[in-house]
């Protein structure tokens, strides 16, 4: 017992229990899904470009936006519905996200580090207004994330966006 106690006193139990993949976790709607970076590496207009090949894999980080630990606004997007002939469990990943309320928590695991955010605002915009709305949440010394999806469910004529600030 003495030997065991001596070793336990000096043993370091601080190890990382976070998942080995980048994740988006939203406890209020029981969402825990992988995050990937887009295969597109330059700025692309959402009204002119299809990200469907990326969205077949998970929730996607928009190219050229900051990483979660950087100042600015990391931008993630996903689907809420699917065409019936496509078989992909992530086509409806954001279907419950409109239920989020102000101050709900959003967690991002990125490169084995957990970042936590609180919901600030939800807006509905036309696709051509996504960029202008996104840049409204970009301050030099703050960290934001934006989540976006088509709205209403099953349609593509509008986008719903949630803005959250790091806590």
Tab-separated table of C-alpha atoms in Angstrom:
chain	number	residue	atom	x	y	z
A	1	UNK	CA	0.000	0.000	0.000
A	2	UNK	CA	2.816	2.359	0.858
A	3	UNK	CA	4.530	1.819	-2.529
A	4	UNK	CA	1.258	2.311	-4.410
A	5	UNK	CA	0.473	5.524	-2.526
A	6	UNK	CA	3.941	6.945	-3.239
A	7	UNK	CA	3.525	6.295	-6.978
A	8	UNK	CA	0.010	7.708	-7.089
A	9	UNK	CA	1.133	10.929	-5.442
A	10	UNK	CA	3.712	11.527	-8.154
A	11	UNK	CA	1.697	10.279	-11.136
A	12	UNK	CA	0.441	12.884	-13.620
A	13	UNK	CA	-3.193	12.232	-14.534
A	14	UNK	CA	-3.479	15.217	-16.870
A	15	UNK	CA	-4.098	13.706	-20.253
A	16	UNK	CA	-6.279	14.856	-23.114
A	17	UNK	CA	-9.599	13.026	-23.426
A	18	UNK	CA	-10.751	15.027	-26.430
A	19	UNK	CA	-11.530	13.152	-29.646
A	20	UNK	CA	-8.689	12.785	-32.156
A	21	UNK	CA	-10.692	14.484	-34.924
A	22	UNK	CA	-11.916	18.044	-35.287
A	23	UNK	CA	-15.524	18.207	-34.011
A	24	UNK	CA	-18.521	20.488	-33.690
A	25	UNK	CA	-20.409	19.829	-30.454
A	26	UNK	CA	-23.677	21.537	-29.547
A	27	UNK	CA	-25.015	20.105	-26.269
A	28	UNK	CA	-28.442	21.826	-26.485
A	29	UNK	CA	-29.366	19.773	-29.575
A	30	UNK	CA	-27.207	16.693	-28.909
A	31	UNK	CA	-25.012	17.345	-31.919
A	32	UNK	CA	-21.478	15.936	-32.077
A	33	UNK	CA	-20.114	15.702	-35.623
A	34	UNK	CA	-16.768	15.856	-37.430
A	35	UNK	CA	-15.467	19.104	-38.922
A	36	UNK	CA	-13.296	19.180	-42.037
A	37	UNK	CA	-11.581	21.913	-43.994
A	38	UNK	CA	-12.876	22.500	-47.490
A	39	UNK	CA	-11.000	20.931	-50.375
A	40	UNK	CA	-11.286	24.341	-52.042
A	41	UNK	CA	-8.432	26.523	-50.791
A	42	UNK	CA	-9.309	29.975	-52.150
A	43	UNK	CA	-12.238	32.339	-51.647
A	44	UNK	CA	-15.355	31.176	-53.503
A	45	UNK	CA	-18.733	32.889	-53.748
A	46	UNK	CA	-21.505	30.756	-52.258
A	47	UNK	CA	-23.871	31.888	-55.021
A	48	UNK	CA	-21.541	30.596	-57.734
A	49	UNK	CA	-19.811	27.560	-56.219
A	50	UNK	CA	-21.039	24.158	-55.076
A	51	UNK	CA	-19.457	22.682	-51.977
A	52	UNK	CA	-21.443	19.419	-52.252
A	53	UNK	CA	-18.379	17.192	-52.532
A	54	UNK	CA	-17.067	18.616	-49.241
A	55	UNK	CA	-20.480	18.421	-47.581
A	56	UNK	CA	-20.707	14.721	-48.383
A	57	UNK	CA	-18.095	14.194	-45.701
A	58	UNK	CA	-19.117	16.352	-42.696
A	59	UNK	CA	-19.573	19.930	-41.558
A	60	UNK	CA	-17.119	22.064	-43.499
A	61	UNK	CA	-14.869	24.983	-42.540
A	62	UNK	CA	-15.077	27.596	-45.250
A	63	UNK	CA	-11.744	28.236	-47.033
A	64	UNK	CA	-9.748	31.333	-46.132
A	65	UNK	CA	-11.534	31.928	-42.798
A	66	UNK	CA	-9.533	31.863	-39.550
A	67	UNK	CA	-9.041	28.779	-37.427
A	68	UNK	CA	-10.957	28.694	-34.123
A	69	UNK	CA	-7.991	29.942	-32.076
A	70	UNK	CA	-7.334	32.931	-34.359
A	71	UNK	CA	-8.837	36.423	-34.110
A	72	UNK	CA	-11.702	36.899	-36.504
A	73	UNK	CA	-14.565	34.635	-37.519
A	74	UNK	CA	-14.221	30.937	-38.366
A	75	UNK	CA	-17.037	29.956	-40.740
A	76	UNK	CA	-18.629	26.479	-40.795
A	77	UNK	CA	-21.518	25.230	-42.895
A	78	UNK	CA	-23.622	22.099	-43.257
A	79	UNK	CA	-26.839	20.702	-44.709
A	80	UNK	CA	-30.330	20.454	-43.212
A	81	UNK	CA	-31.932	18.199	-45.836
A	82	UNK	CA	-31.091	15.934	-48.732
A	83	UNK	CA	-32.284	14.612	-52.029
A	84	UNK	CA	-33.882	11.250	-51.369
A	85	UNK	CA	-31.546	9.379	-53.708
A	86	UNK	CA	-28.398	10.481	-51.888
A	87	UNK	CA	-27.306	8.286	-48.993
A	88	UNK	CA	-25.254	10.322	-46.559
A	89	UNK	CA	-25.764	10.622	-42.789
A	90	UNK	CA	-24.456	14.211	-42.804
A	91	UNK	CA	-26.972	15.665	-45.261
A	92	UNK	CA	-29.288	16.530	-42.366
A	93	UNK	CA	-26.644	17.393	-39.773
A	94	UNK	CA	-27.982	20.927	-39.146
A	95	UNK	CA	-31.719	20.134	-39.210
A	96	UNK	CA	-32.143	20.906	-35.473
A	97	UNK	CA	-29.790	23.855	-35.285
A	98	UNK	CA	-32.555	26.493	-35.665
A	99	UNK	CA	-33.610	25.494	-32.119
A	100	UNK	CA	-30.527	27.201	-30.649
A	101	UNK	CA	-31.155	30.255	-28.515
A	102	UNK	CA	-29.052	33.198	-27.446
A	103	UNK	CA	-26.313	32.166	-24.950
A	104	UNK	CA	-26.527	28.440	-25.854
A	105	UNK	CA	-23.066	26.867	-25.893
A	106	UNK	CA	-21.254	25.717	-29.034
A	107	UNK	CA	-18.020	23.755	-28.711
A	108	UNK	CA	-15.372	23.258	-31.352
A	109	UNK	CA	-12.584	20.725	-30.967
A	110	UNK	CA	-9.784	21.717	-33.335
A	111	UNK	CA	-6.351	20.086	-33.315
A	112	UNK	CA	-7.001	18.455	-29.913
A	113	UNK	CA	-8.048	21.719	-28.224
A	114	UNK	CA	-11.555	22.577	-27.023
A	115	UNK	CA	-12.914	26.063	-27.800
A	116	UNK	CA	-16.238	27.208	-26.345
A	117	UNK	CA	-18.583	29.847	-27.716
A	118	UNK	CA	-21.950	31.327	-26.789
A	119	UNK	CA	-24.648	32.096	-29.343
A	120	UNK	CA	-25.067	35.834	-29.902
A	121	UNK	CA	-27.424	36.168	-32.827
A	122	UNK	CA	-29.348	34.258	-35.504
A	123	UNK	CA	-30.219	35.831	-38.872
A	124	UNK	CA	-31.834	34.785	-42.160
A	125	UNK	CA	-30.320	36.240	-45.356
A	126	UNK	CA	-30.307	35.732	-49.108
A	127	UNK	CA	-27.273	33.834	-50.434
A	128	UNK	CA	-25.867	36.994	-52.016
A	129	UNK	CA	-25.895	38.697	-48.577
A	130	UNK	CA	-23.934	35.988	-46.739
A	131	UNK	CA	-20.547	37.681	-47.063
A	132	UNK	CA	-21.721	41.125	-45.959
A	133	UNK	CA	-23.532	39.631	-42.971
A	134	UNK	CA	-20.532	37.475	-42.042
A	135	UNK	CA	-18.090	40.402	-41.942
A	136	UNK	CA	-20.320	42.218	-39.434
A	137	UNK	CA	-18.930	39.736	-36.892
A	138	UNK	CA	-15.267	40.368	-37.413
A	139	UNK	CA	-13.412	42.380	-34.820
A	140	UNK	CA	-9.655	42.602	-34.574
A	141	UNK	CA	-9.349	41.292	-31.016
A	142	UNK	CA	-12.296	38.900	-30.740
A	143	UNK	CA	-12.913	35.300	-31.753
A	144	UNK	CA	-16.184	34.328	-33.398
A	145	UNK	CA	-17.613	31.380	-35.243
A	146	UNK	CA	-20.441	31.422	-37.739
A	147	UNK	CA	-22.588	28.405	-38.572
A	148	UNK	CA	-24.652	28.490	-41.776
A	149	UNK	CA	-27.199	26.277	-43.546
A	150	UNK	CA	-30.006	26.515	-46.094
A	151	UNK	CA	-33.330	27.835	-44.835
A	152	UNK	CA	-36.090	26.839	-44.592
A	153	UNK	CA	-35.406	23.117	-44.479
A	154	UNK	CA	-35.688	21.596	-47.942
A	155	UNK	CA	-35.204	24.924	-49.752
A	156	UNK	CA	-32.136	26.770	-51.054
A	157	UNK	CA	-33.381	30.335	-51.498
A	158	UNK	CA	-32.217	31.635	-48.075
A	159	UNK	CA	-29.503	30.967	-45.522
A	160	UNK	CA	-29.751	30.957	-41.746
A	161	UNK	CA	-26.620	31.996	-39.890
A	162	UNK	CA	-25.744	31.717	-36.199
A	163	UNK	CA	-22.997	33.910	-34.794
A	164	UNK	CA	-21.228	32.932	-31.573
A	165	UNK	CA	-18.429	34.534	-29.556
A	166	UNK	CA	-15.661	32.674	-27.751
A	167	UNK	CA	-16.095	32.510	-23.977
